[in-house]
Coordinates of C-alpha atoms and ligand atoms in Angstrom, one line a residue:
X1 CA -63.5 13.2 -38.9
X2 CA -61.1 15.0 -36.5
X3 CA -60.7 18.8 -36.8
X4 CA -57.2 18.3 -38.3
X5 CA -58.3 15.7 -40.9
X6 CA -61.1 18.0 -41.9
X7 CA -58.7 21.0 -42.2
X8 CA -56.2 19.0 -44.3
X9 CA -58.9 17.7 -46.6
X10 CA -60.3 21.2 -47.0
X11 CA -57.0 22.6 -48.1
X12 CA -55.6 19.5 -49.9
X13 CA -53.2 20.3 -52.7
X14 CA -53.1 24.0 -51.9
X15 CA -50.3 26.2 -50.6
X16 CA -51.4 27.6 -47.2
X17 CA -49.8 30.2 -45.0
X18 CA -50.7 29.5 -41.4
X19 CA -51.0 32.8 -39.5
X20 CA -50.4 33.2 -35.8
X21 CA -47.7 34.4 -33.4
X22 CA -44.8 32.6 -31.7
X23 CA -46.0 29.8 -29.4
X24 CA -49.5 29.9 -31.0
X25 CA -49.3 26.1 -31.7
X26 CA -48.5 26.2 -35.4
X27 CA -45.5 23.8 -35.1
X28 CA -47.8 21.3 -33.4
X29 CA -50.2 21.6 -36.4
X30 CA -47.4 21.0 -38.9
X31 CA -46.0 18.0 -37.0
X32 CA -49.5 16.5 -36.6
X33 CA -50.2 17.0 -40.3
X34 CA -47.0 15.2 -41.2
X35 CA -47.9 12.2 -39.0
X36 CA -51.5 12.2 -40.4
X37 CA -50.2 11.9 -43.9
X38 CA -47.5 9.4 -43.0
X39 CA -50.0 7.2 -41.2
X40 CA -52.0 7.1 -44.4
X41 CA -48.9 6.0 -46.3
X42 CA -48.5 9.3 -48.1
X43 CA -45.1 11.0 -48.2
X44 CA -44.9 14.0 -45.9
X45 CA -41.9 16.2 -45.3
X46 CA -41.2 18.6 -42.4
X47 CA -38.5 21.3 -42.9
X48 CA -37.7 23.3 -39.8
X49 CA -35.8 26.6 -39.1
X50 CA -32.2 25.3 -38.8
X51 CA -32.0 24.7 -42.6
X52 CA -28.6 23.0 -42.6
X53 CA -30.2 20.0 -40.8
X54 CA -32.2 19.3 -43.8
X55 CA -29.2 18.8 -46.1
X56 CA -28.5 15.0 -46.6
X57 CA -24.8 15.3 -45.3
X58 CA -24.2 12.4 -47.7
X59 CA -23.1 14.3 -50.8
X60 CA -19.8 16.1 -51.4
X61 CA -21.2 18.8 -53.6
X62 CA -24.4 20.7 -54.6
X63 CA -24.6 18.8 -57.9
X64 CA -24.7 15.4 -56.3
X65 CA -27.1 16.6 -53.5
X66 CA -29.6 17.8 -56.2
X67 CA -29.3 14.6 -58.3
X68 CA -29.6 12.4 -55.2
X69 CA -33.1 13.9 -54.7
X70 CA -34.2 14.6 -58.3
X71 CA -33.4 11.2 -59.8
X72 CA -36.7 9.8 -61.1
X73 CA -38.7 12.9 -60.3
X74 CA -41.3 13.7 -62.8
X75 CA -40.4 17.4 -62.6
X76 CA -36.7 16.9 -62.7
X77 CA -36.1 19.2 -65.7
X78 CA -38.3 21.9 -64.2
X79 CA -36.5 21.7 -60.9
X80 CA -33.1 21.8 -62.5
X81 CA -34.1 24.9 -64.5
X82 CA -35.3 26.4 -61.2
X83 CA -31.9 25.6 -59.6
X84 CA -30.3 27.3 -62.6
X85 CA -32.6 30.4 -62.3
X86 CA -31.7 30.9 -58.7
X87 CA -28.0 30.6 -59.3
X88 CA -27.3 27.2 -57.7
X89 CA -25.7 25.9 -60.9
X90 CA -22.7 28.2 -60.3
X91 CA -22.2 26.4 -57.0
X92 CA -22.4 22.8 -58.3
X93 CA -18.9 21.8 -57.3
X94 CA -19.1 23.3 -53.7
X95 CA -20.1 21.5 -50.5
X96 CA -23.7 22.3 -49.6
X97 CA -22.5 23.3 -46.2
X98 CA -20.5 26.3 -47.6
X99 CA -23.6 27.8 -49.2
X100 CA -25.1 31.0 -47.7
X101 CA -28.2 30.6 -45.6
X102 CA -30.5 31.6 -48.5
X103 CA -28.7 29.4 -51.0
X104 CA -29.1 26.4 -48.6
X105 CA -32.8 27.2 -48.3
X106 CA -33.2 27.1 -52.1
X107 CA -31.3 23.8 -52.3
X108 CA -33.3 22.2 -49.6
X109 CA -36.6 23.4 -51.1
X110 CA -35.8 22.1 -54.6
X111 CA -34.5 18.8 -53.2
X112 CA -37.7 18.3 -51.1
X113 CA -39.9 19.1 -54.1
X114 CA -38.0 16.5 -56.1
X115 CA -39.1 13.8 -53.6
X116 CA -42.6 14.5 -54.8
X117 CA -44.3 14.6 -51.4
X118 CA -48.0 14.8 -50.8
X119 CA -47.4 17.2 -47.9
X120 CA -44.6 19.7 -47.5
X121 CA -44.5 21.6 -44.2
X122 CA -42.1 24.6 -43.9
X123 CA -41.7 25.7 -40.3
X124 CA -40.0 29.1 -40.4
X125 CA -37.7 27.5 -42.9
X126 CA -38.1 30.1 -45.7
X127 CA -37.2 33.3 -43.8
X128 CA -33.6 33.4 -45.2
X129 CA -34.8 33.9 -48.8
X130 CA -34.3 37.3 -50.3
X131 CA -37.5 39.0 -51.6
X132 CA -37.0 38.0 -55.2
X133 CA -36.2 34.3 -54.3
X134 CA -39.1 34.2 -51.9
X135 CA -41.5 35.3 -54.7
X136 CA -40.0 32.7 -57.1
X137 CA -40.5 29.9 -54.6
X138 CA -44.0 31.1 -53.7
X139 CA -44.9 31.0 -57.4
X140 CA -43.6 27.4 -57.6
X141 CA -45.9 26.4 -54.7
X142 CA -48.8 28.2 -56.3
X143 CA -48.1 26.9 -59.8
X144 CA -48.6 23.6 -61.6
X145 CA -45.9 21.7 -59.5
X146 CA -47.8 22.7 -56.4
X147 CA -51.1 21.3 -57.6
X148 CA -50.3 17.8 -56.3
X149 CA -48.8 19.0 -53.0
X150 CA -50.4 20.4 -49.8
X151 CA -47.9 23.0 -48.8
X152 CA -48.2 24.3 -45.3
X153 CA -46.1 27.3 -44.5
X154 CA -45.4 29.0 -41.2
X155 CA -43.5 32.3 -41.5
X156 CA -43.1 35.1 -39.0
X157 CA -41.9 38.7 -39.1
X158 CA -44.1 41.4 -40.5
X159 CA -47.1 40.4 -42.7
X160 CA -46.3 43.1 -45.3
X161 CA -43.0 41.4 -46.0
X162 CA -44.6 38.1 -47.0
X163 CA -44.3 37.5 -50.7
X164 CA -46.5 34.5 -50.5
X165 CA -49.1 34.9 -53.1
X166 CA -51.0 32.2 -51.2
X167 CA -54.3 31.8 -49.4
X168 CA -53.8 32.8 -45.8
X169 CA -55.5 30.9 -43.0
X170 CA -55.8 31.2 -39.3
X171 CA -55.6 27.6 -38.4
X172 CA -55.8 28.1 -34.6
X173 CA -59.4 29.2 -35.1
X174 CA -60.2 26.2 -37.2
X175 CA -58.3 23.7 -35.1
X176 CA -59.6 24.0 -31.5
X177 CA -57.2 21.2 -30.3
X178 CA -54.0 23.2 -31.0
X179 CA -54.2 25.8 -28.3
X180 CA -51.7 28.5 -27.6
X181 CA -48.9 27.7 -25.2
X182 CA -50.3 28.9 -21.8
X183 CA -47.3 31.1 -20.8
X184 CA -45.3 32.2 -23.8
X185 CA -41.9 33.6 -22.7
X186 CA -41.7 37.3 -22.4
X187 CA -39.5 39.2 -24.8
X188 CA -39.5 42.9 -23.9
X189 CA -37.1 45.8 -24.3
X190 CA -37.7 46.8 -20.7
X191 CA -35.4 43.9 -19.7
X192 CA -32.5 45.4 -21.6
X193 CA -29.7 46.9 -19.5
X194 CA -28.5 49.4 -22.1
X195 CA -25.1 50.8 -21.2
X196 CA -22.6 52.8 -23.3
X197 CA -20.0 50.7 -25.0
X198 CA -16.5 50.4 -23.6
X199 CA -15.1 52.5 -26.4
X200 CA -16.6 54.3 -29.4
X201 CA -15.5 55.5 -32.9
X202 CA -16.2 55.3 -36.6
X203 CA -15.9 51.9 -38.3
X204 CA -14.3 52.2 -41.7
X205 CA -13.6 49.7 -44.5
X206 CA -11.3 50.6 -47.4
X207 CA -11.4 48.4 -50.5
X208 CA -12.0 45.2 -48.6
X209 CA -11.6 42.2 -50.9
X210 CA -12.3 38.6 -50.1
X211 CA -12.5 35.4 -52.2
X212 CA -13.3 31.9 -50.7
X213 CA -11.7 30.4 -53.8
X214 CA -11.2 31.2 -57.4
X215 CA -14.8 30.5 -58.2
X216 CA -16.2 32.4 -55.3
X217 CA -15.0 36.0 -55.4
X218 CA -17.3 37.7 -52.9
X219 CA -16.0 41.1 -51.9
X220 CA -14.3 43.2 -54.6
X221 CA -13.2 46.4 -52.9
X222 CA -16.1 47.2 -50.5
X223 CA -15.7 50.6 -48.8
X224 CA -17.7 52.5 -46.2
X225 CA -17.4 54.8 -43.2
X226 CA -19.9 54.3 -40.4
X227 CA -20.6 56.6 -37.5
X228 CA -21.2 55.3 -34.0
X229 CA -24.7 55.8 -32.4
X230 CA -26.4 55.1 -35.7
X231 CA -28.2 52.1 -37.2
X232 CA -27.1 50.8 -40.6
X233 CA -28.7 48.1 -42.7
X234 CA -26.7 46.0 -45.2
X235 CA -29.0 44.6 -47.8
X236 CA -28.4 42.4 -50.8
X237 CA -29.5 39.3 -52.5
X238 CA -28.8 35.8 -51.3
X239 CA -25.1 35.0 -51.7
X240 CA -24.1 38.6 -52.2
X241 CA -21.6 38.4 -49.3
X242 CA -23.4 40.1 -46.3
X243 CA -22.5 37.4 -43.8
X244 CA -19.0 37.2 -45.2
X245 CA -18.4 40.9 -44.7
X246 CA -19.8 40.6 -41.2
X247 CA -17.4 37.7 -40.4
X248 CA -14.5 39.8 -41.6
X249 CA -15.5 42.8 -39.5
X250 CA -15.9 40.6 -36.4
X251 CA -12.6 38.8 -37.1
X252 CA -13.9 35.3 -37.8
X253 CA -12.4 35.5 -41.3
X254 CA -9.0 37.2 -42.2
X255 CA -8.9 40.2 -44.4
X256 CA -7.2 39.3 -47.7
X257 CA -6.8 42.8 -49.2
X258 CA -7.9 46.3 -48.1
X259 CA -8.0 47.8 -44.7
X260 CA -10.3 48.3 -41.7
X261 CA -10.1 51.2 -39.3
X262 CA -11.7 51.9 -35.9
X263 CA -11.7 55.4 -34.5
X264 CA -9.1 56.3 -37.1
X265 CA -6.7 53.5 -36.1
X266 CA -5.9 50.4 -38.2
X267 CA -7.9 47.4 -37.0
X268 CA -7.0 43.8 -37.5
X269 CA -10.1 42.1 -36.2
X270 CA -8.8 38.5 -36.8
X271 CA -6.1 39.2 -34.2
X272 CA -8.7 39.8 -31.5
X273 CA -12.0 38.5 -32.8
X274 CA -15.1 40.1 -31.3
X275 CA -13.3 42.9 -29.3
X276 CA -14.4 45.9 -31.3
X277 CA -17.1 44.4 -33.5
X278 CA -19.3 41.6 -32.0
X279 CA -21.9 39.7 -34.0
X280 CA -25.2 37.9 -33.6
X281 CA -25.0 35.2 -36.2
X282 CA -27.5 34.2 -38.8
X283 CA -27.6 30.7 -37.5
X284 CA -27.7 30.6 -33.6
X285 CA -26.6 27.0 -33.6
X286 CA -23.1 28.0 -34.5
X287 CA -23.0 30.6 -31.6
X288 CA -24.1 28.4 -28.7
X289 CA -21.4 26.1 -27.3
X290 CA -22.1 25.6 -23.6
X291 CA -23.9 22.8 -21.8
X292 CA -26.4 25.1 -20.1
X293 CA -27.9 28.5 -20.6
X294 CA -26.3 29.7 -17.4
X295 CA -22.9 28.8 -18.8
X296 CA -23.7 30.4 -22.1
X297 CA -24.2 33.7 -20.2
X298 CA -21.1 33.2 -18.0
X299 CA -18.9 35.4 -20.1
X300 CA -21.1 38.5 -19.5
X301 CA -20.3 40.7 -16.5
X302 CA -22.3 39.3 -13.5
X303 CA -24.7 42.3 -13.3
X304 CA -25.8 41.9 -16.9
X305 CA -26.3 38.1 -16.9
X306 CA -29.7 38.5 -15.4
X307 CA -30.8 41.2 -17.8
X308 CA -29.7 39.1 -20.8
X309 CA -31.6 36.1 -19.5
X310 CA -34.7 38.2 -18.8
X311 CA -34.5 39.9 -22.2
X312 CA -34.3 36.4 -23.9
X313 CA -37.2 35.2 -21.7
X314 CA -35.1 32.2 -20.4
X315 CA -34.8 33.2 -16.7
X316 CA -36.6 30.1 -15.5
X317 CA -34.6 27.8 -17.8
X318 CA -31.0 28.4 -16.7
X319 CA -30.1 24.7 -16.3
X320 CA -31.4 23.7 -19.7
X321 CA -29.2 22.9 -22.6
X322 CA -29.4 25.7 -25.2
X323 CA -30.3 23.1 -27.8
X324 CA -33.4 22.1 -25.8
X325 CA -34.8 25.5 -26.6
X326 CA -36.9 26.0 -29.7
X327 CA -35.2 27.9 -32.5
X328 CA -37.1 31.2 -31.7
X329 CA -35.6 31.2 -28.2
X330 CA -32.1 30.2 -29.3
X331 CA -32.2 33.2 -31.6
X332 CA -33.4 35.5 -28.8
X333 CA -30.7 34.1 -26.5
X334 CA -27.8 34.9 -28.8
X335 CA -29.5 38.3 -29.6
X336 CA -29.8 39.2 -25.9
X337 CA -26.2 38.1 -25.2
X338 CA -24.7 40.2 -28.0
X339 CA -27.0 43.2 -27.0
X340 CA -25.3 43.1 -23.5
X341 CA -21.7 42.9 -24.7
X342 CA -20.9 46.6 -24.6
X343 CA -18.7 46.4 -27.7
X344 CA -18.4 49.6 -29.8
X345 CA -20.0 47.9 -32.8
X346 CA -22.6 45.2 -33.0
X347 CA -23.7 43.3 -36.1
X348 CA -27.0 41.5 -36.1
X349 CA -27.2 39.0 -39.0
X350 CA -30.9 38.3 -39.8
X351 CA -32.0 38.7 -36.1
X352 CA -35.7 38.4 -37.0
X353 CA -35.6 34.8 -38.2
X354 CA -38.4 32.9 -36.5
X355 CA -39.6 36.0 -34.6
X356 CA -43.2 37.2 -34.9
X357 CA -44.2 40.9 -35.4
X358 CA -44.3 41.7 -31.7
X359 CA -40.8 40.2 -31.2
X360 CA -39.5 42.2 -34.2
X361 CA -40.9 45.4 -32.6
X362 CA -39.0 44.6 -29.4
X363 CA -35.8 44.0 -31.4
X364 CA -36.3 47.4 -33.1
X365 CA -36.7 49.0 -29.7
X366 CA -33.6 47.2 -28.3
X367 CA -31.4 48.2 -31.2
X368 CA -32.6 51.9 -31.0
X369 CA -31.8 52.0 -27.3
X370 CA -28.3 50.6 -27.9
X371 CA -27.8 53.2 -30.6
X372 CA -28.9 56.0 -28.2
X373 CA -26.1 54.9 -25.9
X374 CA -23.7 55.5 -28.8
X375 CA -23.2 51.8 -29.9
X376 CA -22.8 51.4 -33.6
X377 CA -25.4 49.0 -35.0
X378 CA -25.3 47.1 -38.3
X379 CA -28.3 45.0 -39.2
X380 CA -28.4 42.4 -42.1
X381 CA -31.9 41.6 -42.9
X382 CA -34.2 40.7 -45.8
X383 CA -37.2 42.3 -44.0
X384 CA -37.8 45.7 -45.5
X385 CA -40.4 46.5 -42.9
X386 CA -37.9 45.8 -40.1
X387 CA -35.4 48.1 -41.7
X388 CA -38.0 50.8 -42.2
X389 CA -39.1 50.6 -38.5
X390 CA -35.4 50.8 -37.4
X391 CA -35.0 54.0 -39.5
X392 CA -31.7 52.5 -40.6
X393 CA -29.3 54.1 -43.0
X394 CA -29.5 51.7 -45.9
X395 CA -26.4 50.2 -47.6
X396 CA -26.6 47.7 -50.5
X397 CA -24.0 45.0 -51.1
X398 CA -24.0 44.1 -54.8
X399 CA -21.2 42.8 -57.0
X400 CA -18.8 42.9 -54.1
X401 CA -19.2 46.6 -53.5
X402 CA -21.1 48.7 -51.0
X403 CA -23.4 51.6 -52.2
X404 CA -25.8 53.8 -50.3
X405 CA -29.5 53.2 -50.9
Ligands
ATP501 N1 -16.9 28.6 -46.5 C1 -17.2 29.0 -47.7 N2 -16.6 28.4 -48.8 C2 -16.9 28.7 -50.0 N3 -17.8 29.6 -50.4 C3 -18.5 30.2 -49.4 C4 -18.3 29.9 -48.0 N4 -19.1 30.6 -47.3 C5 -19.9 31.3 -48.1 N5 -19.5 31.0 -49.4 C6 -20.1 31.6 -50.6 O1 -19.9 33.0 -50.6 C7 -21.0 33.7 -51.1 C8 -21.4 34.8 -50.1 O2 -22.0 34.1 -48.9 P1 -22.6 34.8 -47.7 O3 -23.0 33.8 -46.7 O4 -21.7 35.9 -47.3 O5 -23.9 35.5 -48.4 P2 -25.1 36.3 -47.8 O6 -25.2 37.6 -48.6 O7 -25.0 36.4 -46.4 O8 -26.4 35.5 -48.3 P3 -27.7 35.1 -47.5 O9 -28.7 36.3 -47.8 O10 -28.2 33.9 -48.2 O11 -27.5 34.9 -46.1 C9 -22.1 32.7 -51.4 O12 -22.1 32.5 -52.8 C10 -21.6 31.4 -50.7 O13 -22.0 30.3 -51.4
MG502 MG1 -26.1 35.6 -44.8

């Protein structure tokens, strides 16, 4: 029996969290496990970090997407009640592609469970869940429904944030064939070229209101006044409107009611998107457009292009297409570009997705250095440990309003 077959037999029908850092070989273990099960004729499903890719794209709304997957499932009633408990029922008539990152993760997870696989492999796919939803899903994996599924989970970030009430394994030690990548790319704060922003001032929101439609009223008069040179976190459950607020501040969505001020002057971000507030998006795939990494960096001032490439660890890969990079590097690339933009305010929406604890520490150091230069920093994150290490001033977005924590 091979090492892998032995490993999979030993942990059959259990939820297992595979520990290890970025580039430690865990994706290779997941992929090999899926092909091992498939070759035996057992259903095996891999879910990777770009969660949208795991929606079927066939169905016009959440209701139909769920029923496409759950029809005939033994646990259909249980899974539908889980969908209800996590709030998906309220989104039944919406396109799956308009759900928030965490809501999409919940939908994909429930759909894949409905296919009743023998093996489910989650490769950094669950990081967008808020802490309560992460516990709920971990309990499903560890409960009766999980008893007939081998669930392999790769998650990164800080171990203390993991809600997974699961056995933890260090597979690399058990699987000698899956060695670490020989030269993992460097990601280090020393490569940041931290310069003061072009301009500086307070960022203020006054009774900001935003509805996507009559059913989806997201912001209901959110107000705050943020000072430059500080780090703020915006926290809140999945679907509370954090990314929506970020998109309004950056100018990707128009303001419907309320006002935004920068340095005491009225600001209409949608007229000049990204000029005062720039943003590192939750999903790096929607922020990368060019045919090569070199072109992706071309909008930066020439002297900072090299620092951004060095910070992301992609210096030797300039001719590559950004989508040839693994998710962890795509996220670092967009992070590094935004960190070098010299805008007065920078928003980082879930920057730690896919990043191991060392990379998270480097992100903390980068954001603190930018704040020292008087850049205003807003971080959206479900990682309490990341927020604690940032020493951020904490804001909560709940019921469409902002309060201080
Ligand atoms: N384009 C859209 N059309 C309709 N509804 C949308 C659209 N984008 C987002 N929504 C809805 O608006 C709400 C807020 O979404 P948003 O992405 O801002 O949440 P979030 O707080 O960032 O969540 P997460 O923690 O999961 O990233 C969600 O209920 C989502 O389904
Ligand atoms: Mg979001």
